[in-house]
PDB file of C-alpha atoms in Angstrom:
ATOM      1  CA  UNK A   1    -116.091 -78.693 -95.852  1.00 49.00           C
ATOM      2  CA  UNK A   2    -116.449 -81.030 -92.623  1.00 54.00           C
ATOM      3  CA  UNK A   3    -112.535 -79.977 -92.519  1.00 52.00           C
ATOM      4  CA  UNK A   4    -113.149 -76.274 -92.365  1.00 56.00           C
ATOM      5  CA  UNK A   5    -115.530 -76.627 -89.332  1.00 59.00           C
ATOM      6  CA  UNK A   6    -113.235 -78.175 -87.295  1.00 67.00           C
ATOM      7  CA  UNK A   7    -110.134 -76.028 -87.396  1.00 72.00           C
ATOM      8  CA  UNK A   8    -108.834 -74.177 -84.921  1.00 76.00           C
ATOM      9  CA  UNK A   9    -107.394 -70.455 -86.116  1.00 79.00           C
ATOM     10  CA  UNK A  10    -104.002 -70.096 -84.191  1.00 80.00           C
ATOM     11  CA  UNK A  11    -101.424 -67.154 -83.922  1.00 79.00           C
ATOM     12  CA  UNK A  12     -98.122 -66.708 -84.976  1.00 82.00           C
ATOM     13  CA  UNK A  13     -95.096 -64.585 -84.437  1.00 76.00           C
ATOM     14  CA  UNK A  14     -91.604 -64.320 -85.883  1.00 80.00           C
ATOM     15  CA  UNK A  15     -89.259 -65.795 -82.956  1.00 74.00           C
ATOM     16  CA  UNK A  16     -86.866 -63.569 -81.780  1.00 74.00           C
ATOM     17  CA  UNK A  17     -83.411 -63.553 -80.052  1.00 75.00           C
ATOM     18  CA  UNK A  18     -83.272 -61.249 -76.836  1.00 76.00           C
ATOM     19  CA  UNK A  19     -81.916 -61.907 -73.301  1.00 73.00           C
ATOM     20  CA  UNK A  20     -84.085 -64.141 -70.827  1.00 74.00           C
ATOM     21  CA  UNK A  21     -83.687 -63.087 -67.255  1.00 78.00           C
ATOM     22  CA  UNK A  22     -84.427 -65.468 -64.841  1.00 80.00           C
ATOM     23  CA  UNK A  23     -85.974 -64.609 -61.676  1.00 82.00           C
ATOM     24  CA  UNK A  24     -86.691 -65.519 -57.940  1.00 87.00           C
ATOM     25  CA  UNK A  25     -90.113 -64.737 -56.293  1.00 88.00           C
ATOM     26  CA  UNK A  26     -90.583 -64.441 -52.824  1.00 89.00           C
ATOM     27  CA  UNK A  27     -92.275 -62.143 -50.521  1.00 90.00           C
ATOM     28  CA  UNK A  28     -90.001 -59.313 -48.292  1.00 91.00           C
ATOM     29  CA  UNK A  29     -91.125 -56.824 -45.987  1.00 92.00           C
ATOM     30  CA  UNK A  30     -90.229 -53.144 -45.833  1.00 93.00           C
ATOM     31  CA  UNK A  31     -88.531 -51.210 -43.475  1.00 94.00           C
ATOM     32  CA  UNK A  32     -87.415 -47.977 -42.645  1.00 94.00           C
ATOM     33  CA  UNK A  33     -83.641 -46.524 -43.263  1.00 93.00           C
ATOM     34  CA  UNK A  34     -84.210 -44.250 -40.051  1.00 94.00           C
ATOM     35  CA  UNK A  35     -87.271 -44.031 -37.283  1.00 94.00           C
ATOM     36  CA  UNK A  36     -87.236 -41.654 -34.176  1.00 95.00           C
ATOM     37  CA  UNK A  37     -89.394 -41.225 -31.594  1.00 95.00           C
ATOM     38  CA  UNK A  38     -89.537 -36.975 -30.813  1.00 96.00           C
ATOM     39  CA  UNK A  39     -89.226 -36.080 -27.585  1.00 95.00           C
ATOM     40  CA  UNK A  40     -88.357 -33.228 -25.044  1.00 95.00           C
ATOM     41  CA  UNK A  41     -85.123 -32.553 -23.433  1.00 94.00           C
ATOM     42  CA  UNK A  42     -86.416 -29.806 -20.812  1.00 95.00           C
ATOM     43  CA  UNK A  43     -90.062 -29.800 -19.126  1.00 94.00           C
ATOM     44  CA  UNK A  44     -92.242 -27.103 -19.655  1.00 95.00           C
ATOM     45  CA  UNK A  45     -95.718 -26.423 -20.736  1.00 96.00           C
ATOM     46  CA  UNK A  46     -96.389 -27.345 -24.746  1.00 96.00           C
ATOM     47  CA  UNK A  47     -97.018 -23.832 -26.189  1.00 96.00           C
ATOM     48  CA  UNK A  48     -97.828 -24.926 -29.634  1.00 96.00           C
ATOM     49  CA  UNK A  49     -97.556 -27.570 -32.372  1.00 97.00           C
ATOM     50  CA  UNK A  50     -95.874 -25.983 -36.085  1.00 97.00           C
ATOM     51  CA  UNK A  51     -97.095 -29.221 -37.738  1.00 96.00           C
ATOM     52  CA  UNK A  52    -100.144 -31.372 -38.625  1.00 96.00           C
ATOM     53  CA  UNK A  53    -100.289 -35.316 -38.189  1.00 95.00           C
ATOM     54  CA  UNK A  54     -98.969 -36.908 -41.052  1.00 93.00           C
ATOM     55  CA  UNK A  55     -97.029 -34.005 -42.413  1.00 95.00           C
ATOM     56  CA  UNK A  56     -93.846 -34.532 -44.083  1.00 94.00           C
ATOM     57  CA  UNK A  57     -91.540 -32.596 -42.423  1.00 96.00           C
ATOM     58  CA  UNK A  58     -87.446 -31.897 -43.270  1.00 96.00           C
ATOM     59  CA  UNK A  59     -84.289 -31.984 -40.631  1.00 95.00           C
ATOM     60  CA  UNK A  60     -84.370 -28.345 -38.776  1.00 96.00           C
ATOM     61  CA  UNK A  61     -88.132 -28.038 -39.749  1.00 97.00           C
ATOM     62  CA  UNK A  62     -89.505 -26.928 -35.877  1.00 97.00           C
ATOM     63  CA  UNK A  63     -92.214 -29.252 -34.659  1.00 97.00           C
ATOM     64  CA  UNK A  64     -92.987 -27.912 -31.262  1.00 98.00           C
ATOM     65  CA  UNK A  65     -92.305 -24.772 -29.047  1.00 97.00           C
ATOM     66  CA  UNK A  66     -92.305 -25.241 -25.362  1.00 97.00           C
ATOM     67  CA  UNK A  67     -92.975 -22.392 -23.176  1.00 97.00           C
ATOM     68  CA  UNK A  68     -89.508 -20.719 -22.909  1.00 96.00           C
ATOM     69  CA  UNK A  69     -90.172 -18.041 -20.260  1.00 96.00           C
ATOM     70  CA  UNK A  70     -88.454 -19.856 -17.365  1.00 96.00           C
ATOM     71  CA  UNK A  71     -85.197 -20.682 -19.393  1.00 96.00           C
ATOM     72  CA  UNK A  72     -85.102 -16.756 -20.455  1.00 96.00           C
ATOM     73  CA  UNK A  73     -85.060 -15.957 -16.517  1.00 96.00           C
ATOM     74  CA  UNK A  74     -82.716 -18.455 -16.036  1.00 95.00           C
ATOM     75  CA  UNK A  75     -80.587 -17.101 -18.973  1.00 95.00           C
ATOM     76  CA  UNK A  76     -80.539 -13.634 -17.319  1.00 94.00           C
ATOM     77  CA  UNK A  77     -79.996 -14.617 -14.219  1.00 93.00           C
ATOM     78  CA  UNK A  78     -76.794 -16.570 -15.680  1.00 93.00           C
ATOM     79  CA  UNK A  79     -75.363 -13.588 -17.344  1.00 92.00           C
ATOM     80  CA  UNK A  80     -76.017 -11.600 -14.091  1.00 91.00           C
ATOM     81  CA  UNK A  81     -73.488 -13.965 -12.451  1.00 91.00           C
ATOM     82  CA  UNK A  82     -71.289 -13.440 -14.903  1.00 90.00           C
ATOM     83  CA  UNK A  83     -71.239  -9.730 -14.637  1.00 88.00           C
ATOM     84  CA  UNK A  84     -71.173  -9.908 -10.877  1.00 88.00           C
ATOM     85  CA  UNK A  85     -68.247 -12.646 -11.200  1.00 86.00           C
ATOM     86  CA  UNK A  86     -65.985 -10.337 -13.371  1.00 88.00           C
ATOM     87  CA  UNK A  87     -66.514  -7.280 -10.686  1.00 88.00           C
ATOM     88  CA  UNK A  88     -65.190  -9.727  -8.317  1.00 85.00           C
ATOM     89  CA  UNK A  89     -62.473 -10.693 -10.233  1.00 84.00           C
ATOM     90  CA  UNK A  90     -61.679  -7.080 -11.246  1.00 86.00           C
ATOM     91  CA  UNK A  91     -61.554  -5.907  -7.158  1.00 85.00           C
ATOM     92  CA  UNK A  92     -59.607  -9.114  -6.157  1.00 81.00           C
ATOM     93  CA  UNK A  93     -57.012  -7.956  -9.172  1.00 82.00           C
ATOM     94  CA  UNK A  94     -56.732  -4.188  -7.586  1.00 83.00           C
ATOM     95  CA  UNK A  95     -56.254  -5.083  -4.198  1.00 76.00           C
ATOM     96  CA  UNK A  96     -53.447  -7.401  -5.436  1.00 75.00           C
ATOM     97  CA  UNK A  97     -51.518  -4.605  -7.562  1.00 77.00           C
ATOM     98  CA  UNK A  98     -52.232  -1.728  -4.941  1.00 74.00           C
ATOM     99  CA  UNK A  99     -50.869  -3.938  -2.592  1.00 72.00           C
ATOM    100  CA  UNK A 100     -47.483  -5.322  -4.717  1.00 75.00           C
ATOM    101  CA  UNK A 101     -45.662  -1.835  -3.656  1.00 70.00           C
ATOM    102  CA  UNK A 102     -46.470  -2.524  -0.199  1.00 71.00           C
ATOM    103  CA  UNK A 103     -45.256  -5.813   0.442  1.00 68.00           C
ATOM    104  CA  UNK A 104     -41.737  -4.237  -1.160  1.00 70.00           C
ATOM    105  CA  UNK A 105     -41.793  -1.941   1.514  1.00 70.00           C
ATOM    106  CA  UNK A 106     -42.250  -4.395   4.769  1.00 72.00           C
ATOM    107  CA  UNK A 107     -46.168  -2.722   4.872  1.00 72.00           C
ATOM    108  CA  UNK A 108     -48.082  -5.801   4.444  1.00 74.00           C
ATOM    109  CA  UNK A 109     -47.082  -9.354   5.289  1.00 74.00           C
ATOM    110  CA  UNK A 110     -46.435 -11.808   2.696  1.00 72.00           C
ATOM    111  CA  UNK A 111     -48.641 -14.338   3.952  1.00 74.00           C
ATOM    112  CA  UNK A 112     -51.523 -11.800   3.197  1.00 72.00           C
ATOM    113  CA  UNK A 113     -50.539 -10.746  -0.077  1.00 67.00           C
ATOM    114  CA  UNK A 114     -50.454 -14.696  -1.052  1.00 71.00           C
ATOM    115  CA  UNK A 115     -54.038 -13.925   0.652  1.00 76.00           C
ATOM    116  CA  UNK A 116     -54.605 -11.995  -1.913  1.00 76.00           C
ATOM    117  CA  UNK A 117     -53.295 -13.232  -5.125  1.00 78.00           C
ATOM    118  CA  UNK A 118     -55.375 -16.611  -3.755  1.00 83.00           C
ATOM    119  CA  UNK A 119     -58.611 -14.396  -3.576  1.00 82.00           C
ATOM    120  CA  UNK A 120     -58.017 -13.451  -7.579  1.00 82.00           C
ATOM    121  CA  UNK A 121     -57.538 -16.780  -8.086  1.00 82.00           C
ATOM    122  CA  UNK A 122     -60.805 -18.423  -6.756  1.00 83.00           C
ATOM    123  CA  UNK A 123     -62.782 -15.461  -8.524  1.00 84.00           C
ATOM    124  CA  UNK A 124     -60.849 -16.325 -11.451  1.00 87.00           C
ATOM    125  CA  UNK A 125     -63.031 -20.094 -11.095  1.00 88.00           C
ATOM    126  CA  UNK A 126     -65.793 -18.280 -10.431  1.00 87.00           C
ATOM    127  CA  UNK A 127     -66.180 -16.723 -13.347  1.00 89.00           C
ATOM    128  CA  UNK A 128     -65.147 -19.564 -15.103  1.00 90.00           C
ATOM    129  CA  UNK A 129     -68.233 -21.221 -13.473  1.00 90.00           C
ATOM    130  CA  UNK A 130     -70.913 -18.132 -14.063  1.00 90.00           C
ATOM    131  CA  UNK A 131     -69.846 -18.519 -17.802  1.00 91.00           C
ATOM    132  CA  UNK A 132     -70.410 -21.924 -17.899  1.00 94.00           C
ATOM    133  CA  UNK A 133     -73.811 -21.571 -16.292  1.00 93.00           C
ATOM    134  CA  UNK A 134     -74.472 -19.041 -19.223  1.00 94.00           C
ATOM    135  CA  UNK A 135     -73.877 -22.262 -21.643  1.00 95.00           C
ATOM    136  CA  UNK A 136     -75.959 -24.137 -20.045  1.00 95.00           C
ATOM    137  CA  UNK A 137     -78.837 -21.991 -19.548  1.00 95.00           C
ATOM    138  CA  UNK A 138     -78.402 -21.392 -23.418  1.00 96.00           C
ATOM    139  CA  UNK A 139     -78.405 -25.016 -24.361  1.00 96.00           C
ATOM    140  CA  UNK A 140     -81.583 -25.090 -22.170  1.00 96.00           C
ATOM    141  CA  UNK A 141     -83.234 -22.045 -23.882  1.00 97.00           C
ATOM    142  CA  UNK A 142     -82.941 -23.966 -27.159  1.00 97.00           C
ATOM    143  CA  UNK A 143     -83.944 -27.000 -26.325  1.00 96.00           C
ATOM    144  CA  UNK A 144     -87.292 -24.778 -25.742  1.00 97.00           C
ATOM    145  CA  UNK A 145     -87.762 -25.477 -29.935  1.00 97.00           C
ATOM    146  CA  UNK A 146     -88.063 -29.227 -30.625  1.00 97.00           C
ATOM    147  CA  UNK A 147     -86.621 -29.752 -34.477  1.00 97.00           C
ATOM    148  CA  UNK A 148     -87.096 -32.693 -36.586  1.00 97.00           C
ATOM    149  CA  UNK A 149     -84.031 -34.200 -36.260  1.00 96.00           C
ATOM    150  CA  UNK A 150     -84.540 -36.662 -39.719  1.00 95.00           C
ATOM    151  CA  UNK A 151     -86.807 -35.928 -43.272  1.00 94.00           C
ATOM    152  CA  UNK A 152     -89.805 -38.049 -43.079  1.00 94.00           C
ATOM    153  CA  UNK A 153     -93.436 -38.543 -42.595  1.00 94.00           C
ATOM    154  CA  UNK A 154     -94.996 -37.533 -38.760  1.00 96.00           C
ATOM    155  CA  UNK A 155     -96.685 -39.722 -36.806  1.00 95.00           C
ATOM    156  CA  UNK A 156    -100.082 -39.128 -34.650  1.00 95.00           C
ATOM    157  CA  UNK A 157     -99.162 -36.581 -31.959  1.00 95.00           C
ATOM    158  CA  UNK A 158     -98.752 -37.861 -28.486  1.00 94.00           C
ATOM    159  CA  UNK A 159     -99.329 -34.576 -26.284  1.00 92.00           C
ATOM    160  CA  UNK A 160    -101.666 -32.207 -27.467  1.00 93.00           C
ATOM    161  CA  UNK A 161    -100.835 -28.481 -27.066  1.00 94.00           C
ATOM    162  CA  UNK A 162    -101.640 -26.709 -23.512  1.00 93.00           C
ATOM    163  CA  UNK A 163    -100.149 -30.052 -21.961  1.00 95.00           C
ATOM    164  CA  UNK A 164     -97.377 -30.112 -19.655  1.00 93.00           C
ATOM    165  CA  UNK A 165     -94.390 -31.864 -21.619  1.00 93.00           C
ATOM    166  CA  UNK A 166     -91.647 -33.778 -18.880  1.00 92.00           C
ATOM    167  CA  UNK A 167     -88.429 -34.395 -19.859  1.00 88.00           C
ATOM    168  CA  UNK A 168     -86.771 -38.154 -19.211  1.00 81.00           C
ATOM    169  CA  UNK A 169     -90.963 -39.074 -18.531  1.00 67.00           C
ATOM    170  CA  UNK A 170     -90.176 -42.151 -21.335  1.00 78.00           C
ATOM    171  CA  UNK A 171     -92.930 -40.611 -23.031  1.00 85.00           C
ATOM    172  CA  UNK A 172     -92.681 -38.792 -26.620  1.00 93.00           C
ATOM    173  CA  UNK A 173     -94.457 -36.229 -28.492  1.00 96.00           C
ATOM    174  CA  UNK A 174     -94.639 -38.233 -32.037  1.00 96.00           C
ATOM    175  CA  UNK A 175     -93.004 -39.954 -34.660  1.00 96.00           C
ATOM    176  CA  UNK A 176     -91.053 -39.250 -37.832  1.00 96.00           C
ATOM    177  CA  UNK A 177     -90.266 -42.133 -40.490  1.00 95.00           C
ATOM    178  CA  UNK A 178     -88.156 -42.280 -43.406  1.00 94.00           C
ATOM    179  CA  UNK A 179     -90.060 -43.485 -46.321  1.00 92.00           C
ATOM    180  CA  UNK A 180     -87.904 -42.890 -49.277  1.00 90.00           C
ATOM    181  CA  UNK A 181     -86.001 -44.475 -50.202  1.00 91.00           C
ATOM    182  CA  UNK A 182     -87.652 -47.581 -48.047  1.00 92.00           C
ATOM    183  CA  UNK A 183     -85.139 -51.032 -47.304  1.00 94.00           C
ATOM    184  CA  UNK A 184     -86.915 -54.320 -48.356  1.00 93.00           C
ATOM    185  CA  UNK A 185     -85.849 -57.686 -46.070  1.00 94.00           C
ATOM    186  CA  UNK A 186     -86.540 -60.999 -47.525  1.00 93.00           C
ATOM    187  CA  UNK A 187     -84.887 -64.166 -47.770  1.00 93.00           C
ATOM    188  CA  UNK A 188     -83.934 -66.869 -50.463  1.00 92.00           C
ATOM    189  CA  UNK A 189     -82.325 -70.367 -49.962  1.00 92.00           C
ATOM    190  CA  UNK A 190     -78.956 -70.382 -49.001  1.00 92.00           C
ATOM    191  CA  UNK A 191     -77.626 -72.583 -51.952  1.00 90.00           C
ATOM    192  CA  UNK A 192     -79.048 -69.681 -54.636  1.00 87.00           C
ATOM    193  CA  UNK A 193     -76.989 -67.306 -52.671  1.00 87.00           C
ATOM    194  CA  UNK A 194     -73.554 -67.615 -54.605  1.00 88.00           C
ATOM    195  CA  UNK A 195     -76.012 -67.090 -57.881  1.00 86.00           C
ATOM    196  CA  UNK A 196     -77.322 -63.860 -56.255  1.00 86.00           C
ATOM    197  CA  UNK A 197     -73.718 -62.969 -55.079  1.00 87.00           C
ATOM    198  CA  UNK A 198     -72.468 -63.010 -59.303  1.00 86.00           C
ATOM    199  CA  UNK A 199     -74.920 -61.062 -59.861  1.00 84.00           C
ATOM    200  CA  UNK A 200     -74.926 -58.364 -57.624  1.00 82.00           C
ATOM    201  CA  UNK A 201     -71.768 -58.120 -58.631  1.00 83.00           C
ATOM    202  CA  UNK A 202     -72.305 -57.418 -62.349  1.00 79.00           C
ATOM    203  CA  UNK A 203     -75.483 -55.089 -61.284  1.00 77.00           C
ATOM    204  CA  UNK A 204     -76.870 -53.857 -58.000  1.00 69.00           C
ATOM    205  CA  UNK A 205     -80.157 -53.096 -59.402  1.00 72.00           C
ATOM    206  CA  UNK A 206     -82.008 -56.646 -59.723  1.00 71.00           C
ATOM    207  CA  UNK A 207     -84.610 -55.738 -57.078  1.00 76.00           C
ATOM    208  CA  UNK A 208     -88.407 -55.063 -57.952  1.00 76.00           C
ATOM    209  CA  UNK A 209     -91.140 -54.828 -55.800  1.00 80.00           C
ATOM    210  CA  UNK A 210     -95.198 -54.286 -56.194  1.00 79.00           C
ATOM    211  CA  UNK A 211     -96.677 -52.155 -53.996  1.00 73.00           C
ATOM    212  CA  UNK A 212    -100.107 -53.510 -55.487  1.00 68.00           C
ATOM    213  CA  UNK A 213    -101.811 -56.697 -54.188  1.00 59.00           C
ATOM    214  CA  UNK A 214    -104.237 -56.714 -56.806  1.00 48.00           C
ATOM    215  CA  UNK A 215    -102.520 -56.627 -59.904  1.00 50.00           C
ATOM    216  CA  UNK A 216     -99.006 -58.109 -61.424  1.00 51.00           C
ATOM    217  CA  UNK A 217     -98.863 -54.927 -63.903  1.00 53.00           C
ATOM    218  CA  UNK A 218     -95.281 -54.867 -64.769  1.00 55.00           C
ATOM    219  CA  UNK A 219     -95.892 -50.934 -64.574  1.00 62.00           C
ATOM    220  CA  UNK A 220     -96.767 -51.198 -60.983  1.00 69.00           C
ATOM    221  CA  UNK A 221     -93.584 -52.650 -59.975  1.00 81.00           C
ATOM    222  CA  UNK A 222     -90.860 -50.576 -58.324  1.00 85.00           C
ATOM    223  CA  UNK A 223     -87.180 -51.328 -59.350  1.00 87.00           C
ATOM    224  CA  UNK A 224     -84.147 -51.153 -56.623  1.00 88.00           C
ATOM    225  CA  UNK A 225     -80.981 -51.642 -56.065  1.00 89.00           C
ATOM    226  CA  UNK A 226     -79.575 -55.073 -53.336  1.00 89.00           C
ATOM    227  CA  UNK A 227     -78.046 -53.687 -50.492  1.00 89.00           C
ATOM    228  CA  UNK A 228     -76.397 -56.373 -48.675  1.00 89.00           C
ATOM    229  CA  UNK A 229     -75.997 -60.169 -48.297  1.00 91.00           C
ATOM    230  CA  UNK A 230     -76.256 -61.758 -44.814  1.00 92.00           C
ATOM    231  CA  UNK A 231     -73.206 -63.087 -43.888  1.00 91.00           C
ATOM    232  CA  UNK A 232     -74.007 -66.686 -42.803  1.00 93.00           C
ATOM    233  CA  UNK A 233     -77.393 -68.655 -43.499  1.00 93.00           C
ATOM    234  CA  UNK A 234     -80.304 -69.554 -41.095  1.00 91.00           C
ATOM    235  CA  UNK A 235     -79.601 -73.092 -39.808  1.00 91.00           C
ATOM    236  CA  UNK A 236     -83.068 -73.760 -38.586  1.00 92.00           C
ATOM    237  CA  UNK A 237     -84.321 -72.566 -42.661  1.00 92.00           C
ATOM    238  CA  UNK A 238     -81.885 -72.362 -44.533  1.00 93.00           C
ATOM    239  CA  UNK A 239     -81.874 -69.104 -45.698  1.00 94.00           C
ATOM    240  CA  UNK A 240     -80.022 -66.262 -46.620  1.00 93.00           C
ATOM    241  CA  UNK A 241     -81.412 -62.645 -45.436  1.00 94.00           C
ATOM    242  CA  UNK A 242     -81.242 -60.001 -48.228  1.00 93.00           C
ATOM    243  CA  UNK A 243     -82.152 -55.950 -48.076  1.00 93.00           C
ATOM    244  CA  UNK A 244     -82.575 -54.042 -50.982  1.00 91.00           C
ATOM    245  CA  UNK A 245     -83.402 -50.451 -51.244  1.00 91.00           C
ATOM    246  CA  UNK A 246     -86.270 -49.362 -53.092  1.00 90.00           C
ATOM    247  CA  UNK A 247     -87.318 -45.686 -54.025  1.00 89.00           C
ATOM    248  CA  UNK A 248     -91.280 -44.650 -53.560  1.00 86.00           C
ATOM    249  CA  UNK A 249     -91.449 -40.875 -54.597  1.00 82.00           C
ATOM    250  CA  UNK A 250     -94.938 -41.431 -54.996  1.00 81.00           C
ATOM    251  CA  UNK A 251     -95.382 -42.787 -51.199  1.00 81.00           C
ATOM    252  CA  UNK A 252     -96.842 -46.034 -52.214  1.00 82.00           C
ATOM    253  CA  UNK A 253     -95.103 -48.424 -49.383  1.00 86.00           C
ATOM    254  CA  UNK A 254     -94.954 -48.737 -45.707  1.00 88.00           C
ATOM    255  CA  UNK A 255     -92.499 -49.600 -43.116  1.00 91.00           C
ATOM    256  CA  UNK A 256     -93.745 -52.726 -42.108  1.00 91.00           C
ATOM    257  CA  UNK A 257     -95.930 -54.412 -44.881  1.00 90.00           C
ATOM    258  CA  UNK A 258     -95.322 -57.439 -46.600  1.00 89.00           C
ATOM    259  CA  UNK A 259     -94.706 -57.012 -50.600  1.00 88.00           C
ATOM    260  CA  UNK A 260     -94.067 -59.193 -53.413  1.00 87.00           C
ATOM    261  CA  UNK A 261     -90.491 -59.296 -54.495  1.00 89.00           C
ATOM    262  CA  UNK A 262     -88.521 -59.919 -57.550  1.00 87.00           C
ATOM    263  CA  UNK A 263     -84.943 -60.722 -58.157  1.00 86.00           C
ATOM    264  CA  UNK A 264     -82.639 -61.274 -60.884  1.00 85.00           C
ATOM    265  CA  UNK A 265     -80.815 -64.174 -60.900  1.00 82.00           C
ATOM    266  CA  UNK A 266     -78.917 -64.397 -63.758  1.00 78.00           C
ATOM    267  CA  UNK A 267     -79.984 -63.387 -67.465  1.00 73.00           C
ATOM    268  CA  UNK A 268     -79.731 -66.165 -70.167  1.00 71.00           C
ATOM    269  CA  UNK A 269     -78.037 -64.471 -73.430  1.00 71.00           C
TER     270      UNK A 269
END
């Protein structure tokens, strides 16, 4: 009876036979595939914003519209060069052919017929230029509606709209981050990096990360695939530099912070 007091009730299982992997902790921090500042390639006034802060936004999606009614002018007055340029060339061209028969007949003096063909030959360049003026002012005129020029999330907006936006000023209108798939940096020591090297052969994906500080739940974790090895060690640590690319549909990491990450070493059979 004294016996049956003092036991201890224990639990048992049936031992089983299944693969061990074997892992290395450390701690990486994220970064983004792709990053640009937005900014304005002509000055102008900003006529309005097609976006919110902190929109995500696709490539072509148009962010910002800059007053345009200067370029237009300029566009116009381009084409009316053109127009004007091919008159030129068109008189230049008539003088020169009315002027062939007479230089057969001793009525005009060669010099001044080479006068001539010289004249169709300079409004030739003209036009040339006018039409290249037109490009310009057309380039110009579209540079008037600012595009996102990657997918991502926006940042907080720089210029309000009603401001005067300068081109080459250094400053920018906002941000736009990748943030999926996001590229986790971390390191391990250099003499595990022939174990990680096998076995990034044999698999890429042996990267995890969790988003979540406060809890280890293996559902929280975020499987990815290793990028890239460094190619030489840190002398003053000892290290090895690894990125891995990790996929966060559901936006739960950030360019910058410092995560918890997991990597497969090798898997004991």
């Amino acid at each position: 009876k004294e016996a049956d007091k003092t036991s201890i009730k224990v639990k048992v299982a049936p031992a089983l036979a299944k693969d061990f992997p074997v892992h290395y902790n450390t701690v990486g921090q994220l970064a983004s595939p792709a990053s640009v500042k937005v900014t304005t390639q002509v000055s102008g006034i900003l006529e309005k914003v097609h976006f919110r802060e902190g929109d995500m936004v696709k490539k072509g999606d148009l962010l910002f519209s800059i007053d345009d009614r200067p370029y237009t002018a300029a566009l116009k007055k381009a084409q009316a060069t053109i127009a004007k340029a091919k008159s030129d060339v068109d008189v230049a061209q008539a003088k020169v052919d009315r002027s062939r028969d007479l230089v057969d007949q001793k009525f005009i003096a060669a010099q001044d017929f080479d006068t001539l063909k010289q004249t169709v030959v300079s409004a030739q360049s003209e036009l040339e230029v006018a039409r290249m003026e037109v490009d310009i002012a057309n380039i110009q005129l579209d540079y008037t509606k600012i595009e996102a020029p990657i997918s991502g999330k926006t940042g907080i907006l720089q210029l309000q709209q009603g401001n005067l936006a300068e081109q080459g000023s250094g400053n920018y209108l906002t941000t736009i981050v990748q943030l999926d798939p996001l590229y986790v940096d971390f390191m391990i020591p250099a003499g595990m990096g022939g174990r990680a090297k096998k076995s990034f052969k044999k698999n890429s994906r042996i990267i995890a990360v969790n988003p979540d500080e406060v809890t280890s739940d293996a559902e929280g974790w975020l499987e990815g695939d290793l990028e890239f090895i460094d190619n030489q060690a840190d002398t003053k640590s000892g290290t090895l530099t690894l990125r891995g690319s990790i996929p966060d549909n559901e936006g739960m990491c950030w360019p910058g912070q410092c995560i918890s990450v997991s990597m497969t070493l090798d898997v004991c059979k």
